[in-house]
PDB file of C-alpha atoms in Angstrom:
ATOM      1  CA  UNK A   1     145.395 190.347 115.338  1.00  0.00           C
ATOM      2  CA  UNK A   2     146.507 189.217 111.340  1.00  0.00           C
ATOM      3  CA  UNK A   3     144.474 185.998 110.103  1.00  0.00           C
ATOM      4  CA  UNK A   4     147.290 183.714 110.493  1.00  0.00           C
ATOM      5  CA  UNK A   5     147.517 183.945 114.385  1.00  0.00           C
ATOM      6  CA  UNK A   6     143.273 183.939 114.512  1.00  0.00           C
ATOM      7  CA  UNK A   7     143.820 180.209 112.676  1.00  0.00           C
ATOM      8  CA  UNK A   8     146.309 179.393 114.834  1.00  0.00           C
ATOM      9  CA  UNK A   9     144.816 180.601 117.998  1.00  0.00           C
ATOM     10  CA  UNK A  10     141.057 179.223 116.915  1.00  0.00           C
ATOM     11  CA  UNK A  11     142.787 175.663 115.819  1.00  0.00           C
ATOM     12  CA  UNK A  12     144.790 175.704 119.266  1.00  0.00           C
ATOM     13  CA  UNK A  13     141.491 175.656 120.717  1.00  0.00           C
ATOM     14  CA  UNK A  14     139.276 173.139 118.566  1.00  0.00           C
ATOM     15  CA  UNK A  15     140.306 169.896 116.763  1.00  0.00           C
ATOM     16  CA  UNK A  16     140.864 171.143 113.149  1.00  0.00           C
ATOM     17  CA  UNK A  17     139.212 168.864 110.304  1.00  0.00           C
ATOM     18  CA  UNK A  18     141.225 165.920 109.502  1.00  0.00           C
ATOM     19  CA  UNK A  19     139.881 165.940 105.950  1.00  0.00           C
ATOM     20  CA  UNK A  20     141.055 169.054 105.257  1.00  0.00           C
ATOM     21  CA  UNK A  21     144.424 168.543 106.495  1.00  0.00           C
ATOM     22  CA  UNK A  22     144.495 165.228 104.733  1.00  0.00           C
ATOM     23  CA  UNK A  23     143.226 166.911 101.621  1.00  0.00           C
ATOM     24  CA  UNK A  24     144.836 169.724 101.413  1.00  0.00           C
ATOM     25  CA  UNK A  25     148.317 168.141 101.771  1.00  0.00           C
ATOM     26  CA  UNK A  26     150.029 169.143  98.380  1.00  0.00           C
ATOM     27  CA  UNK A  27     148.321 171.745  97.960  1.00  0.00           C
ATOM     28  CA  UNK A  28     149.913 172.865 101.489  1.00  0.00           C
ATOM     29  CA  UNK A  29     153.454 171.964 100.392  1.00  0.00           C
ATOM     30  CA  UNK A  30     153.549 173.915  97.213  1.00  0.00           C
ATOM     31  CA  UNK A  31     152.080 177.123  98.534  1.00  0.00           C
ATOM     32  CA  UNK A  32     152.762 177.906 102.772  1.00  0.00           C
ATOM     33  CA  UNK A  33     156.195 175.788 102.632  1.00  0.00           C
ATOM     34  CA  UNK A  34     157.239 177.752  99.400  1.00  0.00           C
ATOM     35  CA  UNK A  35     155.591 181.047 101.250  1.00  0.00           C
ATOM     36  CA  UNK A  36     157.689 179.987 104.513  1.00  0.00           C
ATOM     37  CA  UNK A  37     160.827 179.037 102.068  1.00  0.00           C
ATOM     38  CA  UNK A  38     160.834 182.585 100.276  1.00  0.00           C
ATOM     39  CA  UNK A  39     160.509 184.683 103.822  1.00  0.00           C
ATOM     40  CA  UNK A  40     163.675 182.982 104.811  1.00  0.00           C
ATOM     41  CA  UNK A  41     165.628 183.642 102.071  1.00  0.00           C
ATOM     42  CA  UNK A  42     164.826 187.214 101.725  1.00  0.00           C
ATOM     43  CA  UNK A  43     165.895 189.868 105.019  1.00  0.00           C
ATOM     44  CA  UNK A  44     163.982 192.483 103.251  1.00  0.00           C
ATOM     45  CA  UNK A  45     161.317 192.877 100.566  1.00  0.00           C
ATOM     46  CA  UNK A  46     161.920 194.014  96.964  1.00  0.00           C
ATOM     47  CA  UNK A  47     161.187 193.679  93.989  1.00  0.00           C
ATOM     48  CA  UNK A  48     163.074 190.385  93.642  1.00  0.00           C
ATOM     49  CA  UNK A  49     160.439 189.125  96.066  1.00  0.00           C
ATOM     50  CA  UNK A  50     157.215 190.122  94.952  1.00  0.00           C
ATOM     51  CA  UNK A  51     157.904 188.686  91.435  1.00  0.00           C
ATOM     52  CA  UNK A  52     158.772 184.515  93.323  1.00  0.00           C
ATOM     53  CA  UNK A  53     155.767 185.396  95.385  1.00  0.00           C
ATOM     54  CA  UNK A  54     153.541 186.109  92.270  1.00  0.00           C
ATOM     55  CA  UNK A  55     155.229 183.039  90.953  1.00  0.00           C
ATOM     56  CA  UNK A  56     154.280 181.020  93.773  1.00  0.00           C
ATOM     57  CA  UNK A  57     150.291 182.289  93.600  1.00  0.00           C
ATOM     58  CA  UNK A  58     150.441 181.300  90.085  1.00  0.00           C
ATOM     59  CA  UNK A  59     151.303 177.779  90.420  1.00  0.00           C
ATOM     60  CA  UNK A  60     149.145 177.500  93.327  1.00  0.00           C
ATOM     61  CA  UNK A  61     146.167 178.184  90.756  1.00  0.00           C
ATOM     62  CA  UNK A  62     145.253 181.480  92.468  1.00  0.00           C
ATOM     63  CA  UNK A  63     145.040 183.047  89.072  1.00  0.00           C
ATOM     64  CA  UNK A  64     147.019 185.762  86.965  1.00  0.00           C
ATOM     65  CA  UNK A  65     144.024 188.148  87.647  1.00  0.00           C
ATOM     66  CA  UNK A  66     143.237 187.485  91.499  1.00  0.00           C
ATOM     67  CA  UNK A  67     147.510 187.318  91.662  1.00  0.00           C
ATOM     68  CA  UNK A  68     148.578 190.320  90.569  1.00  0.00           C
ATOM     69  CA  UNK A  69     145.529 192.461  92.655  1.00  0.00           C
ATOM     70  CA  UNK A  70     146.918 190.760  95.589  1.00  0.00           C
ATOM     71  CA  UNK A  71     150.532 191.512  94.666  1.00  0.00           C
ATOM     72  CA  UNK A  72     149.931 195.155  93.713  1.00  0.00           C
ATOM     73  CA  UNK A  73     148.274 195.554  96.784  1.00  0.00           C
ATOM     74  CA  UNK A  74     151.323 194.550  98.733  1.00  0.00           C
ATOM     75  CA  UNK A  75     153.194 196.384  96.948  1.00  0.00           C
ATOM     76  CA  UNK A  76     151.188 199.693  97.306  1.00  0.00           C
ATOM     77  CA  UNK A  77     151.249 198.458 101.409  1.00  0.00           C
ATOM     78  CA  UNK A  78     155.296 197.773 101.956  1.00  0.00           C
ATOM     79  CA  UNK A  79     155.985 201.468  99.815  1.00  0.00           C
ATOM     80  CA  UNK A  80     153.009 203.500 101.482  1.00  0.00           C
ATOM     81  CA  UNK A  81     153.144 201.805 105.156  1.00  0.00           C
ATOM     82  CA  UNK A  82     157.436 201.171 104.738  1.00  0.00           C
ATOM     83  CA  UNK A  83     156.612 196.317 105.739  1.00  0.00           C
ATOM     84  CA  UNK A  84     159.448 195.287 104.689  1.00  0.00           C
ATOM     85  CA  UNK A  85     159.893 192.226 106.545  1.00  0.00           C
ATOM     86  CA  UNK A  86     158.853 189.092 104.121  1.00  0.00           C
ATOM     87  CA  UNK A  87     156.747 187.391 107.545  1.00  0.00           C
ATOM     88  CA  UNK A  88     154.205 190.845 107.748  1.00  0.00           C
ATOM     89  CA  UNK A  89     154.258 190.525 103.743  1.00  0.00           C
ATOM     90  CA  UNK A  90     153.070 187.248 103.738  1.00  0.00           C
ATOM     91  CA  UNK A  91     150.960 188.086 106.903  1.00  0.00           C
ATOM     92  CA  UNK A  92     149.337 190.396 104.816  1.00  0.00           C
ATOM     93  CA  UNK A  93     148.594 188.157 102.181  1.00  0.00           C
ATOM     94  CA  UNK A  94     146.936 186.128 103.828  1.00  0.00           C
ATOM     95  CA  UNK A  95     144.441 188.768 105.227  1.00  0.00           C
ATOM     96  CA  UNK A  96     144.044 189.800 101.424  1.00  0.00           C
ATOM     97  CA  UNK A  97     143.441 185.931 100.563  1.00  0.00           C
ATOM     98  CA  UNK A  98     140.366 186.257 103.098  1.00  0.00           C
ATOM     99  CA  UNK A  99     139.013 189.268 102.274  1.00  0.00           C
ATOM    100  CA  UNK A 100     138.764 188.465  98.644  1.00  0.00           C
ATOM    101  CA  UNK A 101     136.959 185.767  98.842  1.00  0.00           C
ATOM    102  CA  UNK A 102     134.676 187.023 101.465  1.00  0.00           C
ATOM    103  CA  UNK A 103     133.683 189.787  99.097  1.00  0.00           C
ATOM    104  CA  UNK A 104     133.625 188.750  96.188  1.00  0.00           C
ATOM    105  CA  UNK A 105     130.592 187.320  95.547  1.00  0.00           C
ATOM    106  CA  UNK A 106     127.138 186.221  97.230  1.00  0.00           C
ATOM    107  CA  UNK A 107     127.052 185.242 100.906  1.00  0.00           C
ATOM    108  CA  UNK A 108     125.390 181.644 101.207  1.00  0.00           C
ATOM    109  CA  UNK A 109     124.988 178.884 103.467  1.00  0.00           C
ATOM    110  CA  UNK A 110     126.990 175.657 102.147  1.00  0.00           C
ATOM    111  CA  UNK A 111     123.892 173.141 102.942  1.00  0.00           C
ATOM    112  CA  UNK A 112     121.074 173.208 100.205  1.00  0.00           C
ATOM    113  CA  UNK A 113     118.054 175.313 101.143  1.00  0.00           C
ATOM    114  CA  UNK A 114     114.395 172.843 101.143  1.00  0.00           C
ATOM    115  CA  UNK A 115     112.123 174.747  99.690  1.00  0.00           C
ATOM    116  CA  UNK A 116     108.374 174.990 102.345  1.00  0.00           C
ATOM    117  CA  UNK A 117     106.255 172.802 100.217  1.00  0.00           C
ATOM    118  CA  UNK A 118     106.766 170.081  97.779  1.00  0.00           C
ATOM    119  CA  UNK A 119     110.568 168.601  96.646  1.00  0.00           C
ATOM    120  CA  UNK A 120     113.021 170.721  96.379  1.00  0.00           C
ATOM    121  CA  UNK A 121     114.791 170.039  92.937  1.00  0.00           C
ATOM    122  CA  UNK A 122     118.936 170.633  92.437  1.00  0.00           C
ATOM    123  CA  UNK A 123     120.066 170.352  88.390  1.00  0.00           C
ATOM    124  CA  UNK A 124     123.793 169.036  88.319  1.00  0.00           C
ATOM    125  CA  UNK A 125     125.898 170.240  85.948  1.00  0.00           C
ATOM    126  CA  UNK A 126     129.778 169.304  84.931  1.00  0.00           C
ATOM    127  CA  UNK A 127     131.647 168.534  81.634  1.00  0.00           C
ATOM    128  CA  UNK A 128     133.035 164.210  81.365  1.00  0.00           C
ATOM    129  CA  UNK A 129     135.447 163.517  83.908  1.00  0.00           C
ATOM    130  CA  UNK A 130     134.990 165.933  86.731  1.00  0.00           C
ATOM    131  CA  UNK A 131     133.569 163.422  89.113  1.00  0.00           C
ATOM    132  CA  UNK A 132     129.805 164.256  88.880  1.00  0.00           C
ATOM    133  CA  UNK A 133     128.302 161.175  89.313  1.00  0.00           C
ATOM    134  CA  UNK A 134     130.066 160.602  92.219  1.00  0.00           C
ATOM    135  CA  UNK A 135     129.328 163.608  93.455  1.00  0.00           C
ATOM    136  CA  UNK A 136     125.402 163.548  92.713  1.00  0.00           C
ATOM    137  CA  UNK A 137     125.566 159.847  94.744  1.00  0.00           C
ATOM    138  CA  UNK A 138     127.944 161.684  97.965  1.00  0.00           C
ATOM    139  CA  UNK A 139     125.005 164.621  98.406  1.00  0.00           C
ATOM    140  CA  UNK A 140     122.434 161.784  97.959  1.00  0.00           C
ATOM    141  CA  UNK A 141     124.556 159.801 100.654  1.00  0.00           C
ATOM    142  CA  UNK A 142     124.586 163.665 102.548  1.00  0.00           C
ATOM    143  CA  UNK A 143     120.921 164.256 102.590  1.00  0.00           C
ATOM    144  CA  UNK A 144     119.693 160.781 102.741  1.00  0.00           C
ATOM    145  CA  UNK A 145     121.527 160.606 106.252  1.00  0.00           C
ATOM    146  CA  UNK A 146     119.437 163.871 107.235  1.00  0.00           C
ATOM    147  CA  UNK A 147     116.576 161.712 106.897  1.00  0.00           C
ATOM    148  CA  UNK A 148     115.458 163.109 103.496  1.00  0.00           C
ATOM    149  CA  UNK A 149     113.669 160.915 100.608  1.00  0.00           C
ATOM    150  CA  UNK A 150     116.072 161.570  97.997  1.00  0.00           C
ATOM    151  CA  UNK A 151     115.539 161.301  93.998  1.00  0.00           C
ATOM    152  CA  UNK A 152     117.484 160.720  91.298  1.00  0.00           C
ATOM    153  CA  UNK A 153     117.297 161.731  88.031  1.00  0.00           C
ATOM    154  CA  UNK A 154     119.362 160.452  85.075  1.00  0.00           C
ATOM    155  CA  UNK A 155     118.976 163.435  82.018  1.00  0.00           C
ATOM    156  CA  UNK A 156     122.707 163.215  80.970  1.00  0.00           C
ATOM    157  CA  UNK A 157     121.315 160.909  78.344  1.00  0.00           C
ATOM    158  CA  UNK A 158     123.593 161.480  75.923  1.00  0.00           C
ATOM    159  CA  UNK A 159     127.188 160.920  77.552  1.00  0.00           C
ATOM    160  CA  UNK A 160     127.527 157.445  76.638  1.00  0.00           C
ATOM    161  CA  UNK A 161     127.748 155.408  80.594  1.00  0.00           C
ATOM    162  CA  UNK A 162     126.162 158.192  82.012  1.00  0.00           C
ATOM    163  CA  UNK A 163     122.881 156.408  82.299  1.00  0.00           C
ATOM    164  CA  UNK A 164     123.740 153.007  83.653  1.00  0.00           C
ATOM    165  CA  UNK A 165     126.087 154.317  86.577  1.00  0.00           C
ATOM    166  CA  UNK A 166     123.923 156.696  88.544  1.00  0.00           C
ATOM    167  CA  UNK A 167     121.650 153.323  88.019  1.00  0.00           C
ATOM    168  CA  UNK A 168     124.123 151.593  89.952  1.00  0.00           C
ATOM    169  CA  UNK A 169     124.910 154.337  92.622  1.00  0.00           C
ATOM    170  CA  UNK A 170     121.210 154.291  93.523  1.00  0.00           C
ATOM    171  CA  UNK A 171     121.526 150.731  93.725  1.00  0.00           C
ATOM    172  CA  UNK A 172     124.186 151.161  95.913  1.00  0.00           C
ATOM    173  CA  UNK A 173     122.407 153.935  98.000  1.00  0.00           C
ATOM    174  CA  UNK A 174     119.058 152.461  98.089  1.00  0.00           C
ATOM    175  CA  UNK A 175     117.107 155.304  96.610  1.00  0.00           C
ATOM    176  CA  UNK A 176     114.557 155.460  93.781  1.00  0.00           C
ATOM    177  CA  UNK A 177     116.143 156.590  90.412  1.00  0.00           C
ATOM    178  CA  UNK A 178     113.946 158.084  87.799  1.00  0.00           C
ATOM    179  CA  UNK A 179     115.881 157.223  83.727  1.00  0.00           C
ATOM    180  CA  UNK A 180     114.902 157.079  80.410  1.00  0.00           C
ATOM    181  CA  UNK A 181     117.104 155.462  77.132  1.00  0.00           C
ATOM    182  CA  UNK A 182     120.539 156.484  76.375  1.00  0.00           C
ATOM    183  CA  UNK A 183     120.368 159.394  73.711  1.00  0.00           C
ATOM    184  CA  UNK A 184     116.635 160.714  74.762  1.00  0.00           C
ATOM    185  CA  UNK A 185     115.262 163.432  75.336  1.00  0.00           C
ATOM    186  CA  UNK A 186     116.407 165.153  78.748  1.00  0.00           C
ATOM    187  CA  UNK A 187     113.904 166.966  79.433  1.00  0.00           C
ATOM    188  CA  UNK A 188     111.391 164.265  79.190  1.00  0.00           C
ATOM    189  CA  UNK A 189     113.376 162.059  81.653  1.00  0.00           C
ATOM    190  CA  UNK A 190     112.700 165.187  84.009  1.00  0.00           C
ATOM    191  CA  UNK A 191     109.036 165.019  83.122  1.00  0.00           C
ATOM    192  CA  UNK A 192     109.051 161.465  84.950  1.00  0.00           C
ATOM    193  CA  UNK A 193     111.206 162.736  86.914  1.00  0.00           C
ATOM    194  CA  UNK A 194     109.097 165.282  88.385  1.00  0.00           C
ATOM    195  CA  UNK A 195     105.716 163.654  88.712  1.00  0.00           C
ATOM    196  CA  UNK A 196     107.429 160.610  90.589  1.00  0.00           C
ATOM    197  CA  UNK A 197     108.964 162.993  93.097  1.00  0.00           C
ATOM    198  CA  UNK A 198     105.395 164.806  93.536  1.00  0.00           C
ATOM    199  CA  UNK A 199     104.047 161.805  93.991  1.00  0.00           C
ATOM    200  CA  UNK A 200     106.121 160.143  96.367  1.00  0.00           C
ATOM    201  CA  UNK A 201     106.278 162.796  98.636  1.00  0.00           C
ATOM    202  CA  UNK A 202     110.347 163.034  97.494  1.00  0.00           C
ATOM    203  CA  UNK A 203     112.322 166.252  99.321  1.00  0.00           C
ATOM    204  CA  UNK A 204     114.976 166.107  97.047  1.00  0.00           C
ATOM    205  CA  UNK A 205     115.035 165.394  93.572  1.00  0.00           C
ATOM    206  CA  UNK A 206     118.938 165.425  92.074  1.00  0.00           C
ATOM    207  CA  UNK A 207     119.209 165.897  88.119  1.00  0.00           C
ATOM    208  CA  UNK A 208     122.130 164.781  86.536  1.00  0.00           C
ATOM    209  CA  UNK A 209     121.919 167.265  83.231  1.00  0.00           C
ATOM    210  CA  UNK A 210     124.087 167.082  80.420  1.00  0.00           C
ATOM    211  CA  UNK A 211     127.581 168.578  80.487  1.00  0.00           C
ATOM    212  CA  UNK A 212     128.356 169.177  76.604  1.00  0.00           C
ATOM    213  CA  UNK A 213     130.565 172.668  76.453  1.00  0.00           C
ATOM    214  CA  UNK A 214     131.324 172.289  72.395  1.00  0.00           C
ATOM    215  CA  UNK A 215     128.042 174.223  71.460  1.00  0.00           C
ATOM    216  CA  UNK A 216     126.380 176.624  74.061  1.00  0.00           C
ATOM    217  CA  UNK A 217     123.669 176.885  71.519  1.00  0.00           C
ATOM    218  CA  UNK A 218     122.287 173.733  72.134  1.00  0.00           C
ATOM    219  CA  UNK A 219     123.409 173.422  75.866  1.00  0.00           C
ATOM    220  CA  UNK A 220     122.063 176.621  76.980  1.00  0.00           C
ATOM    221  CA  UNK A 221     118.441 175.245  74.800  1.00  0.00           C
ATOM    222  CA  UNK A 222     118.024 171.852  76.674  1.00  0.00           C
ATOM    223  CA  UNK A 223     118.656 173.591  80.072  1.00  0.00           C
ATOM    224  CA  UNK A 224     116.159 175.849  79.273  1.00  0.00           C
ATOM    225  CA  UNK A 225     113.994 173.211  78.323  1.00  0.00           C
ATOM    226  CA  UNK A 226     114.655 171.217  81.264  1.00  0.00           C
ATOM    227  CA  UNK A 227     113.749 174.183  83.589  1.00  0.00           C
ATOM    228  CA  UNK A 228     110.732 174.460  81.658  1.00  0.00           C
ATOM    229  CA  UNK A 229     109.306 171.728  82.305  1.00  0.00           C
ATOM    230  CA  UNK A 230     110.184 170.808  85.689  1.00  0.00           C
ATOM    231  CA  UNK A 231     109.176 174.204  86.787  1.00  0.00           C
ATOM    232  CA  UNK A 232     105.547 173.344  85.411  1.00  0.00           C
ATOM    233  CA  UNK A 233     105.197 170.319  87.242  1.00  0.00           C
ATOM    234  CA  UNK A 234     107.132 171.789  90.874  1.00  0.00           C
ATOM    235  CA  UNK A 235     106.316 175.703  90.773  1.00  0.00           C
ATOM    236  CA  UNK A 236     109.774 177.201  91.893  1.00  0.00           C
ATOM    237  CA  UNK A 237     112.102 174.671  91.194  1.00  0.00           C
ATOM    238  CA  UNK A 238     114.755 174.575  90.433  1.00  0.00           C
ATOM    239  CA  UNK A 239     115.826 175.731  93.537  1.00  0.00           C
ATOM    240  CA  UNK A 240     119.844 175.010  93.485  1.00  0.00           C
ATOM    241  CA  UNK A 241     121.872 174.853  90.154  1.00  0.00           C
ATOM    242  CA  UNK A 242     125.543 173.216  90.721  1.00  0.00           C
ATOM    243  CA  UNK A 243     128.294 173.032  88.585  1.00  0.00           C
ATOM    244  CA  UNK A 244     131.282 170.419  89.783  1.00  0.00           C
ATOM    245  CA  UNK A 245     134.335 171.225  88.901  1.00  0.00           C
ATOM    246  CA  UNK A 246     137.905 168.901  88.973  1.00  0.00           C
ATOM    247  CA  UNK A 247     140.559 170.681  91.061  1.00  0.00           C
ATOM    248  CA  UNK A 248     142.844 169.052  88.990  1.00  0.00           C
ATOM    249  CA  UNK A 249     142.308 170.973  85.881  1.00  0.00           C
ATOM    250  CA  UNK A 250     142.937 174.206  87.290  1.00  0.00           C
ATOM    251  CA  UNK A 251     142.151 177.076  85.605  1.00  0.00           C
ATOM    252  CA  UNK A 252     140.965 175.124  82.754  1.00  0.00           C
ATOM    253  CA  UNK A 253     138.034 174.296  85.301  1.00  0.00           C
ATOM    254  CA  UNK A 254     137.639 177.909  85.806  1.00  0.00           C
ATOM    255  CA  UNK A 255     137.083 178.433  81.734  1.00  0.00           C
ATOM    256  CA  UNK A 256     134.609 175.260  81.732  1.00  0.00           C
ATOM    257  CA  UNK A 257     132.762 177.488  84.750  1.00  0.00           C
ATOM    258  CA  UNK A 258     132.667 180.911  82.529  1.00  0.00           C
ATOM    259  CA  UNK A 259     130.997 179.353  80.327  1.00  0.00           C
ATOM    260  CA  UNK A 260     128.387 177.151  82.063  1.00  0.00           C
ATOM    261  CA  UNK A 261     127.751 180.937  84.059  1.00  0.00           C
ATOM    262  CA  UNK A 262     127.118 182.067  80.835  1.00  0.00           C
ATOM    263  CA  UNK A 263     123.846 180.091  79.613  1.00  0.00           C
ATOM    264  CA  UNK A 264     122.530 179.670  83.161  1.00  0.00           C
ATOM    265  CA  UNK A 265     122.688 181.198  87.141  1.00  0.00           C
ATOM    266  CA  UNK A 266     124.929 178.866  89.101  1.00  0.00           C
ATOM    267  CA  UNK A 267     123.749 179.121  92.678  1.00  0.00           C
ATOM    268  CA  UNK A 268     127.362 177.148  93.754  1.00  0.00           C
ATOM    269  CA  UNK A 269     130.451 175.117  92.787  1.00  0.00           C
ATOM    270  CA  UNK A 270     131.596 171.636  93.705  1.00  0.00           C
ATOM    271  CA  UNK A 271     135.247 171.299  94.013  1.00  0.00           C
ATOM    272  CA  UNK A 272     135.844 167.475  93.460  1.00  0.00           C
ATOM    273  CA  UNK A 273     139.775 165.798  93.761  1.00  0.00           C
ATOM    274  CA  UNK A 274     140.851 168.135  96.274  1.00  0.00           C
ATOM    275  CA  UNK A 275     143.338 165.854  98.089  1.00  0.00           C
ATOM    276  CA  UNK A 276     144.645 164.918  94.747  1.00  0.00           C
ATOM    277  CA  UNK A 277     146.214 168.163  93.102  1.00  0.00           C
ATOM    278  CA  UNK A 278     148.750 170.935  94.539  1.00  0.00           C
ATOM    279  CA  UNK A 279     146.556 173.746  93.080  1.00  0.00           C
ATOM    280  CA  UNK A 280     144.505 174.311  95.828  1.00  0.00           C
ATOM    281  CA  UNK A 281     144.615 178.258  94.983  1.00  0.00           C
ATOM    282  CA  UNK A 282     141.572 177.855  92.665  1.00  0.00           C
ATOM    283  CA  UNK A 283     138.627 178.322  95.457  1.00  0.00           C
ATOM    284  CA  UNK A 284     139.763 181.716  95.418  1.00  0.00           C
ATOM    285  CA  UNK A 285     139.965 181.810  91.459  1.00  0.00           C
ATOM    286  CA  UNK A 286     136.932 180.694  91.241  1.00  0.00           C
ATOM    287  CA  UNK A 287     135.239 182.796  93.328  1.00  0.00           C
ATOM    288  CA  UNK A 288     137.415 185.958  91.634  1.00  0.00           C
ATOM    289  CA  UNK A 289     136.737 185.080  88.565  1.00  0.00           C
ATOM    290  CA  UNK A 290     132.673 184.217  88.753  1.00  0.00           C
ATOM    291  CA  UNK A 291     131.445 185.037  92.217  1.00  0.00           C
ATOM    292  CA  UNK A 292     129.848 182.507  92.920  1.00  0.00           C
ATOM    293  CA  UNK A 293     130.437 180.315  96.125  1.00  0.00           C
ATOM    294  CA  UNK A 294     131.902 177.094  96.781  1.00  0.00           C
ATOM    295  CA  UNK A 295     129.128 175.187  98.415  1.00  0.00           C
ATOM    296  CA  UNK A 296     130.925 171.800  98.970  1.00  0.00           C
ATOM    297  CA  UNK A 297     134.959 169.765  98.805  1.00  0.00           C
ATOM    298  CA  UNK A 298     135.666 166.784  97.808  1.00  0.00           C
ATOM    299  CA  UNK A 299     138.974 165.766  99.714  1.00  0.00           C
ATOM    300  CA  UNK A 300     139.186 161.824  99.405  1.00  0.00           C
ATOM    301  CA  UNK A 301     137.228 159.152  97.886  1.00  0.00           C
ATOM    302  CA  UNK A 302     134.501 158.286 100.831  1.00  0.00           C
ATOM    303  CA  UNK A 303     131.507 158.959 100.542  1.00  0.00           C
ATOM    304  CA  UNK A 304     131.522 161.049 103.992  1.00  0.00           C
ATOM    305  CA  UNK A 305     134.838 162.810 102.049  1.00  0.00           C
ATOM    306  CA  UNK A 306     132.573 165.582 100.211  1.00  0.00           C
ATOM    307  CA  UNK A 307     132.864 167.789 103.288  1.00  0.00           C
ATOM    308  CA  UNK A 308     130.690 171.218 103.786  1.00  0.00           C
ATOM    309  CA  UNK A 309     133.305 174.039 102.420  1.00  0.00           C
ATOM    310  CA  UNK A 310     134.387 176.396 105.531  1.00  0.00           C
ATOM    311  CA  UNK A 311     136.822 179.066 104.824  1.00  0.00           C
ATOM    312  CA  UNK A 312     138.448 179.331 107.934  1.00  0.00           C
ATOM    313  CA  UNK A 313     139.401 175.437 107.717  1.00  0.00           C
ATOM    314  CA  UNK A 314     140.710 175.484 103.929  1.00  0.00           C
ATOM    315  CA  UNK A 315     142.682 178.415 104.867  1.00  0.00           C
ATOM    316  CA  UNK A 316     144.197 176.612 108.042  1.00  0.00           C
ATOM    317  CA  UNK A 317     144.663 173.237 106.197  1.00  0.00           C
ATOM    318  CA  UNK A 318     145.718 175.567 103.122  1.00  0.00           C
ATOM    319  CA  UNK A 319     148.875 177.568 104.965  1.00  0.00           C
ATOM    320  CA  UNK A 320     149.007 176.095 108.698  1.00  0.00           C
ATOM    321  CA  UNK A 321     148.256 172.831 108.576  1.00  0.00           C
ATOM    322  CA  UNK A 322     148.899 171.012 112.265  1.00  0.00           C
ATOM    323  CA  UNK A 323     152.531 172.029 112.184  1.00  0.00           C
ATOM    324  CA  UNK A 324     154.022 169.253 113.298  1.00  0.00           C
ATOM    325  CA  UNK A 325     157.457 168.882 111.321  1.00  0.00           C
TER     326      UNK A 325
END
């Protein structure tokens, strides 16, 4: 049974996530609808079919590397097994997209794994404009809703307005925040935050870190210092490091992720603004290029629209949708 059939059967028995459906509507139109149209225009697959398929994948931001691997594999399978029906090729494509994600790197649960003792520390990274501050607020809201005591630490001291923005969110959420002066030492803010977290029995300390990429050496040194300071106060910390990527930036976002991964270990990706892009394939590209799992996905502006990433929900919304046409 192919994945498309499996997804249709699965979601005919349970209600699909409406947030995924709405959030991936643009991507579905750019990918699934074009894939369906392609299969209707060809009675049998040929070289032109595979060229058009390759173009659809690239324009959906699946990424050149993964696109070429998928198309080459499909072409090989078509020739060896005599598969000529476009619908069969498309079903095989979807199966391979699923496998590429599952086998693309470490398997990990989406939720933050809390430390058995003391505060759990989450570092959040990302360049300006990707929705880092808003994502931090949404994560704080999520875990406060689970009964966790959350502390925000405003250590992105070099970006104008970053500290004040996080203070506004802390006030709205009703959670404590530790901050320093703009252009101050981020590691010093982290030290104060770690002290506060330990002394006040904080469950989750979320640190807004610098997102400067223009000088990787400085970024690595800065992040390294922050980590050392936190670890001295909270053994084993930081426990998680999330990178925020704006889905609308496409392959530029993948390049950003590569640069951050070069200077430190990432335990997860948070994709923002997925509802505003037609390039939903970026999730597959990130997994293929970095081997880092997408942990959360932003599918709207509401605080509850930061959802756990679910591969089945994602592929169903991207490929099938509600089919009420």
